[in-house]
mmCIF file of C-alpha atoms in Angstrom:
data_model
loop_
_atom_site.group_PDB
_atom_site.id
_atom_site.type_symbol
_atom_site.label_atom_id
_atom_site.label_comp_id
_atom_site.label_asym_id
_atom_site.label_seq_id
_atom_site.Cartn_x
_atom_site.Cartn_y
_atom_site.Cartn_z
ATOM 1 C CA MET A 1 -3.712 19.950 10.277
ATOM 2 C CA ASP A 2 -7.741 20.642 9.976
ATOM 3 C CA THR A 3 -9.477 17.915 11.616
ATOM 4 C CA SER A 4 -12.892 19.097 10.504
ATOM 5 C CA ILE A 5 -11.843 17.453 6.973
ATOM 6 C CA PRO A 6 -11.529 13.847 6.615
ATOM 7 C CA ASN A 7 -8.139 12.343 5.879
ATOM 8 C CA GLY A 8 -7.324 9.234 3.743
ATOM 9 C CA ALA A 9 -5.283 7.655 5.763
ATOM 10 C CA ARG A 10 -7.095 8.084 9.082
ATOM 11 C CA ILE A 11 -10.273 6.754 7.287
ATOM 12 C CA TYR A 12 -8.189 3.768 6.411
ATOM 13 C CA ASP A 13 -7.025 3.790 9.919
ATOM 14 C CA TYR A 14 -10.314 3.883 11.496
ATOM 15 C CA LEU A 15 -11.368 0.946 9.225
ATOM 16 C CA LEU A 16 -8.741 -0.891 10.591
ATOM 17 C CA GLY A 17 -9.586 -0.442 14.032
ATOM 18 C CA GLY A 18 -7.003 1.990 14.753
ATOM 19 C CA LYS A 19 -7.036 5.195 17.306
ATOM 20 C CA ASP A 20 -5.238 7.803 14.883
ATOM 21 C CA ASN A 21 -8.679 9.342 13.743
ATOM 22 C CA PHE A 22 -10.958 12.156 14.086
ATOM 23 C CA ALA A 23 -14.956 12.624 13.890
ATOM 24 C CA ALA A 24 -14.888 13.586 10.226
ATOM 25 C CA ASP A 25 -12.853 10.563 9.367
ATOM 26 C CA ARG A 26 -15.141 8.516 11.474
ATOM 27 C CA GLN A 27 -18.351 9.886 9.682
ATOM 28 C CA ALA A 28 -16.775 9.005 6.290
ATOM 29 C CA ALA A 29 -15.619 5.668 7.104
ATOM 30 C CA GLU A 30 -19.177 4.793 8.606
ATOM 31 C CA ALA A 31 -20.883 6.321 5.417
ATOM 32 C CA MET A 32 -18.931 3.419 3.655
ATOM 33 C CA LEU A 33 -19.749 0.941 6.124
ATOM 34 C CA ALA A 34 -23.385 1.667 6.040
ATOM 35 C CA GLN A 35 -23.374 0.322 2.209
ATOM 36 C CA ASN A 36 -20.717 -2.092 2.744
ATOM 37 C CA PRO A 37 -20.601 -3.509 6.204
ATOM 38 C CA GLN A 38 -17.552 -5.352 5.269
ATOM 39 C CA ALA A 39 -15.414 -2.607 4.783
ATOM 40 C CA SER A 40 -13.367 -2.765 7.646
ATOM 41 C CA GLN A 41 -12.780 -6.764 6.655
ATOM 42 C CA THR A 42 -11.410 -5.710 3.247
ATOM 43 C CA ALA A 43 -9.032 -3.156 4.768
ATOM 44 C CA ARG A 44 -7.976 -5.959 6.942
ATOM 45 C CA ASP A 45 -7.479 -8.439 4.250
ATOM 46 C CA ASN A 46 -5.323 -5.859 2.322
ATOM 47 C CA ARG A 47 -3.128 -5.262 5.590
ATOM 48 C CA ALA A 48 -3.149 -9.146 5.734
ATOM 49 C CA PHE A 49 -1.528 -9.700 2.023
ATOM 50 C CA LEU A 50 0.656 -6.808 2.689
ATOM 51 C CA GLY A 51 2.411 -9.129 5.681
ATOM 52 C CA ARG A 52 1.969 -12.406 3.870
ATOM 53 C CA ALA A 53 3.984 -10.909 0.780
ATOM 54 C CA VAL A 54 6.540 -9.131 3.228
ATOM 55 C CA ARG A 55 7.371 -12.652 4.908
ATOM 56 C CA TYR A 56 7.835 -14.176 1.313
ATOM 57 C CA LEU A 57 10.068 -11.451 0.311
ATOM 58 C CA VAL A 58 12.474 -12.092 3.096
ATOM 59 C CA GLU A 59 12.113 -15.694 3.674
ATOM 60 C CA GLU A 60 11.921 -16.893 0.126
ATOM 61 C CA ALA A 61 13.236 -14.048 -1.947
ATOM 62 C CA GLY A 62 16.184 -12.948 0.237
ATOM 63 C CA ILE A 63 15.188 -9.176 0.288
ATOM 64 C CA ARG A 64 16.655 -7.383 2.911
ATOM 65 C CA GLN A 65 15.766 -3.374 1.531
ATOM 66 C CA PHE A 66 12.268 -2.173 1.368
ATOM 67 C CA VAL A 67 10.517 0.841 -0.034
ATOM 68 C CA ASP A 68 6.830 1.178 1.343
ATOM 69 C CA ILE A 69 4.988 4.007 -0.794
ATOM 70 C CA GLY A 70 1.869 5.175 0.329
ATOM 71 C CA ALA A 71 2.615 3.813 3.738
ATOM 72 C CA GLY A 72 -0.439 5.549 5.832
ATOM 73 C CA LEU A 73 -0.303 5.788 9.739
ATOM 74 C CA PRO A 74 1.334 3.359 11.654
ATOM 75 C CA THR A 75 -0.525 0.289 12.889
ATOM 76 C CA GLN A 76 0.468 -3.292 14.131
ATOM 77 C CA GLN A 77 2.572 -5.526 12.241
ATOM 78 C CA ASN A 78 4.242 -2.730 10.072
ATOM 79 C CA VAL A 79 6.591 -3.570 7.149
ATOM 80 C CA HIS A 80 9.860 -3.569 9.345
ATOM 81 C CA GLU A 81 8.398 -5.425 11.968
ATOM 82 C CA VAL A 82 7.221 -8.443 9.874
ATOM 83 C CA ALA A 83 10.159 -8.600 7.828
ATOM 84 C CA ARG A 84 12.825 -8.049 10.846
ATOM 85 C CA SER A 85 10.907 -11.105 12.311
ATOM 86 C CA GLY A 86 12.719 -13.246 9.702
ATOM 87 C CA ALA A 87 15.412 -11.159 9.022
ATOM 88 C CA PRO A 88 17.005 -8.797 11.657
ATOM 89 C CA GLY A 89 18.485 -5.556 10.174
ATOM 90 C CA THR A 90 16.310 -5.302 7.502
ATOM 91 C CA ARG A 91 16.172 -1.832 6.138
ATOM 92 C CA VAL A 92 12.784 -0.165 5.617
ATOM 93 C CA VAL A 93 11.804 3.181 4.183
ATOM 94 C CA TYR A 94 8.289 4.480 4.571
ATOM 95 C CA VAL A 95 6.838 7.155 2.235
ATOM 96 C CA ASP A 96 3.752 9.022 2.270
ATOM 97 C CA SER A 97 2.567 12.509 0.812
ATOM 98 C CA ASP A 98 0.598 13.207 4.308
ATOM 99 C CA PRO A 99 2.327 15.372 6.591
ATOM 100 C CA THR A 100 0.260 13.823 9.476
ATOM 101 C CA VAL A 101 1.327 10.091 8.311
ATOM 102 C CA ALA A 102 4.759 11.493 8.571
ATOM 103 C CA ILE A 103 4.551 13.071 11.993
ATOM 104 C CA HIS A 104 3.223 9.995 13.616
ATOM 105 C CA ALA A 105 5.449 7.706 11.735
ATOM 106 C CA ARG A 106 8.773 9.687 12.781
ATOM 107 C CA ALA A 107 7.372 9.993 16.523
ATOM 108 C CA LEU A 108 7.116 6.138 16.489
ATOM 109 C CA LEU A 109 10.366 5.225 14.510
ATOM 110 C CA ALA A 110 12.656 8.007 16.001
ATOM 111 C CA THR A 111 15.137 5.835 17.647
ATOM 112 C CA ASP A 112 15.467 3.243 14.714
ATOM 113 C CA ASP A 113 18.536 3.561 12.339
ATOM 114 C CA ASP A 114 17.699 1.360 9.698
ATOM 115 C CA VAL A 115 13.869 2.563 9.492
ATOM 116 C CA ALA A 116 13.355 6.098 7.905
ATOM 117 C CA VAL A 117 10.286 8.073 6.989
ATOM 118 C CA VAL A 118 10.038 10.401 3.734
ATOM 119 C CA GLU A 119 7.869 12.652 2.789
ATOM 120 C CA ALA A 120 7.147 12.945 -0.710
ATOM 121 C CA ASP A 121 4.339 12.129 -3.604
ATOM 122 C CA LEU A 122 4.823 9.109 -5.209
ATOM 123 C CA ARG A 123 3.682 11.008 -8.561
ATOM 124 C CA SER A 124 7.546 12.071 -8.500
ATOM 125 C CA PRO A 125 9.500 9.259 -8.349
ATOM 126 C CA GLY A 126 12.711 11.048 -8.414
ATOM 127 C CA ASP A 127 11.759 12.712 -4.907
ATOM 128 C CA VAL A 128 11.379 9.614 -3.492
ATOM 129 C CA LEU A 129 14.063 7.510 -4.891
ATOM 130 C CA GLY A 130 16.450 10.641 -4.545
ATOM 131 C CA HIS A 131 15.442 11.421 -1.269
ATOM 132 C CA PRO A 132 18.703 11.871 0.720
ATOM 133 C CA LEU A 133 17.250 9.639 3.511
ATOM 134 C CA THR A 134 16.050 6.812 0.904
ATOM 135 C CA ARG A 135 19.770 7.260 -0.430
ATOM 136 C CA GLU A 136 21.162 6.682 2.864
ATOM 137 C CA LEU A 137 19.348 3.377 3.457
ATOM 138 C CA ILE A 138 18.699 1.976 0.309
ATOM 139 C CA ASP A 139 21.316 0.863 -2.152
ATOM 140 C CA PHE A 140 19.553 0.477 -5.536
ATOM 141 C CA GLY A 141 22.319 -1.291 -7.334
ATOM 142 C CA GLN A 142 21.201 -4.637 -5.306
ATOM 143 C CA PRO A 143 17.533 -6.049 -4.844
ATOM 144 C CA VAL A 144 14.860 -3.888 -3.278
ATOM 145 C CA ALA A 145 10.979 -4.535 -2.788
ATOM 146 C CA VAL A 146 8.990 -1.442 -3.784
ATOM 147 C CA LEU A 147 5.733 -1.801 -2.065
ATOM 148 C CA MET A 148 2.250 0.035 -3.220
ATOM 149 C CA ALA A 149 -0.528 -1.501 -1.086
ATOM 150 C CA ALA A 150 -3.643 0.045 -1.776
ATOM 151 C CA ILE A 151 -2.299 3.382 -3.143
ATOM 152 C CA LEU A 152 -2.145 3.281 -6.985
ATOM 153 C CA HIS A 153 -6.002 3.421 -7.165
ATOM 154 C CA PHE A 154 -5.251 7.172 -5.707
ATOM 155 C CA VAL A 155 -3.585 8.132 -8.950
ATOM 156 C CA SER A 156 -5.766 8.808 -11.862
ATOM 157 C CA ASP A 157 -5.265 7.890 -15.624
ATOM 158 C CA GLU A 158 -4.859 11.483 -16.131
ATOM 159 C CA GLU A 159 -1.852 11.789 -13.863
ATOM 160 C CA ASN A 160 -0.192 8.893 -15.774
ATOM 161 C CA ALA A 161 -0.638 6.135 -13.234
ATOM 162 C CA ALA A 162 1.029 3.652 -15.570
ATOM 163 C CA GLY A 163 4.270 6.021 -16.351
ATOM 164 C CA ILE A 164 4.784 6.654 -12.962
ATOM 165 C CA VAL A 165 5.155 2.794 -12.039
ATOM 166 C CA ALA A 166 7.426 2.175 -14.822
ATOM 167 C CA GLU A 167 9.681 4.993 -13.695
ATOM 168 C CA TYR A 168 10.061 3.204 -10.501
ATOM 169 C CA ARG A 169 10.254 -0.261 -12.343
ATOM 170 C CA ARG A 170 13.020 1.108 -14.218
ATOM 171 C CA ALA A 171 15.305 2.211 -11.421
ATOM 172 C CA LEU A 172 15.235 -1.087 -9.901
ATOM 173 C CA ALA A 173 18.108 -3.906 -10.015
ATOM 174 C CA PRO A 174 17.319 -7.469 -11.366
ATOM 175 C CA GLY A 175 16.064 -9.170 -8.659
ATOM 176 C CA SER A 176 13.999 -6.644 -7.447
ATOM 177 C CA HIS A 177 10.094 -6.893 -6.656
ATOM 178 C CA LEU A 178 7.194 -4.478 -6.847
ATOM 179 C CA LEU A 179 3.943 -5.069 -5.106
ATOM 180 C CA VAL A 180 0.551 -4.065 -5.987
ATOM 181 C CA SER A 181 -2.756 -4.072 -4.352
ATOM 182 C CA HIS A 182 -5.307 -2.222 -5.986
ATOM 183 C CA THR A 183 -9.164 -1.754 -5.989
ATOM 184 C CA ALA A 184 -10.774 -3.570 -8.789
ATOM 185 C CA ASP A 185 -13.919 -2.400 -10.831
ATOM 186 C CA GLU A 186 -15.694 -5.496 -9.579
ATOM 187 C CA SER A 187 -17.864 -4.089 -6.992
ATOM 188 C CA PRO A 188 -21.739 -3.035 -6.794
ATOM 189 C CA GLU A 189 -22.146 0.930 -8.201
ATOM 190 C CA HIS A 190 -23.259 2.047 -4.800
ATOM 191 C CA VAL A 191 -20.644 0.598 -2.940
ATOM 192 C CA MET A 192 -18.133 2.268 -4.782
ATOM 193 C CA ALA A 193 -20.158 5.252 -5.227
ATOM 194 C CA THR A 194 -20.270 5.732 -1.451
ATOM 195 C CA ALA A 195 -16.133 4.823 -0.958
ATOM 196 C CA LYS A 196 -15.668 7.345 -3.623
ATOM 197 C CA GLN A 197 -17.471 10.193 -1.937
ATOM 198 C CA GLY A 198 -15.554 9.766 1.071
ATOM 199 C CA PHE A 199 -12.275 9.727 -0.231
ATOM 200 C CA ARG A 200 -12.969 12.502 -2.650
ATOM 201 C CA MET A 201 -14.336 14.592 0.963
ATOM 202 C CA ALA A 202 -10.848 13.573 1.974
ATOM 203 C CA GLY A 203 -9.519 15.341 -1.217
ATOM 204 C CA THR A 204 -8.331 12.120 -3.024
ATOM 205 C CA ALA A 205 -10.116 10.380 -5.914
ATOM 206 C CA LEU A 206 -10.772 6.766 -5.881
ATOM 207 C CA THR A 207 -10.040 5.273 -9.388
ATOM 208 C CA PRO A 208 -10.898 1.442 -9.706
ATOM 209 C CA ARG A 209 -9.540 -0.572 -12.631
ATOM 210 C CA SER A 210 -9.774 -3.779 -14.394
ATOM 211 C CA ARG A 211 -7.863 -6.703 -13.350
ATOM 212 C CA ALA A 212 -5.998 -6.404 -16.609
ATOM 213 C CA ARG A 213 -5.045 -2.675 -16.305
ATOM 214 C CA ILE A 214 -3.738 -3.603 -12.874
ATOM 215 C CA GLY A 215 -1.565 -6.289 -14.395
ATOM 216 C CA ASP A 216 -0.086 -3.478 -16.669
ATOM 217 C CA PHE A 217 1.474 -1.903 -13.826
ATOM 218 C CA PHE A 218 3.955 -5.108 -13.574
ATOM 219 C CA GLY A 219 5.197 -4.230 -16.980
ATOM 220 C CA ASP A 220 7.886 -7.069 -17.909
ATOM 221 C CA PHE A 221 8.240 -8.061 -14.008
ATOM 222 C CA GLU A 222 7.502 -12.176 -13.589
ATOM 223 C CA LEU A 223 4.753 -12.489 -11.259
ATOM 224 C CA VAL A 224 5.146 -14.389 -8.429
ATOM 225 C CA GLU A 225 2.568 -17.496 -7.971
ATOM 226 C CA PRO A 226 -0.442 -17.246 -7.770
ATOM 227 C CA GLY A 227 -0.344 -14.261 -9.782
ATOM 228 C CA LEU A 228 -2.596 -11.444 -9.425
ATOM 229 C CA THR A 229 -5.378 -12.567 -7.317
ATOM 230 C CA ASP A 230 -8.119 -11.406 -4.714
ATOM 231 C CA VAL A 231 -5.817 -10.400 -1.972
ATOM 232 C CA ARG A 232 -7.416 -12.640 0.432
ATOM 233 C CA SER A 233 -6.264 -15.741 -1.785
ATOM 234 C CA TRP A 234 -2.766 -14.630 -2.304
ATOM 235 C CA ARG A 235 -0.727 -17.287 -0.730
ATOM 236 C CA SER A 236 -2.970 -17.855 1.855
ATOM 237 C CA PRO A 237 -4.120 -21.177 3.685
ATOM 238 C CA LEU A 238 -7.767 -20.133 3.549
ATOM 239 C CA ASN A 239 -9.901 -21.309 0.790
ATOM 240 C CA GLY A 240 -13.458 -21.041 -0.517
ATOM 241 C CA LEU A 241 -13.974 -17.486 1.164
ATOM 242 C CA PRO A 242 -17.225 -15.698 0.158
ATOM 243 C CA ALA A 243 -17.264 -12.950 -2.181
ATOM 244 C CA LEU A 244 -17.084 -9.418 -0.554
ATOM 245 C CA PRO A 245 -18.652 -6.346 -1.822
ATOM 246 C CA TRP A 246 -15.712 -4.311 -2.004
ATOM 247 C CA VAL A 247 -12.884 -6.281 -4.243
ATOM 248 C CA ILE A 248 -9.031 -5.527 -3.921
ATOM 249 C CA VAL A 249 -6.754 -7.523 -6.156
ATOM 250 C CA GLY A 250 -2.754 -8.123 -5.481
ATOM 251 C CA GLY A 251 0.124 -9.499 -6.629
ATOM 252 C CA LEU A 252 4.213 -9.493 -6.690
ATOM 253 C CA GLY A 253 6.428 -9.167 -9.488
ATOM 254 C CA ARG A 254 10.217 -9.791 -9.887
ATOM 255 C CA LYS A 255 12.570 -7.983 -12.127
ATOM 256 C CA PRO A 256 14.271 -10.661 -14.219
#
């Protein structure tokens, strides 16, 4: 692990107020904050959206198994913690391609038999879905929630992001759900330019997309109300929030 090179997961950890980051990560994050002082708020809003969606999936949709792809570094209110507050015994597989993330997550979850950490790249659905640990915990003959929170904007069109997500959709049983949150192409250019530079330094290209193209990731899945919205508005009690420079939209789709 070369701590002199910024890391996307650790940049996000810093924006969330975490402590698992190094000087290079903080420098990249601070450059983003200089252009957009509300970047940390955007990160927290995305995390809050994930929490609300998981609660909905457990309490209203009856989901008891989750695959969190691009999980990032463990922080407060992780998926298994939120899910189990409403349904003890819920099974969760965390997936990330970053060895640093896998090390941290395994250390945190070493004593939990219903949670697994898989080191795999979302660009290879077969490696994710067919991993022995995934197969041990997740029954794909039953409804499962696949979570892709703030990760698909790191998969370019040249890498066939739409085709990759379609493979995951095909693998799911009816009643399963797909969560997506994604950077929209609605931000000021200087804000996105700095964000792209920061993640590029971390070896990860950022690809904002239009709401229509983000919506295409759901395919024929039925969008749960209120559909694809700013993550702050999705089933949130807060109304009339001011616009933020960095726009992340999210939604939840159900397989018929």
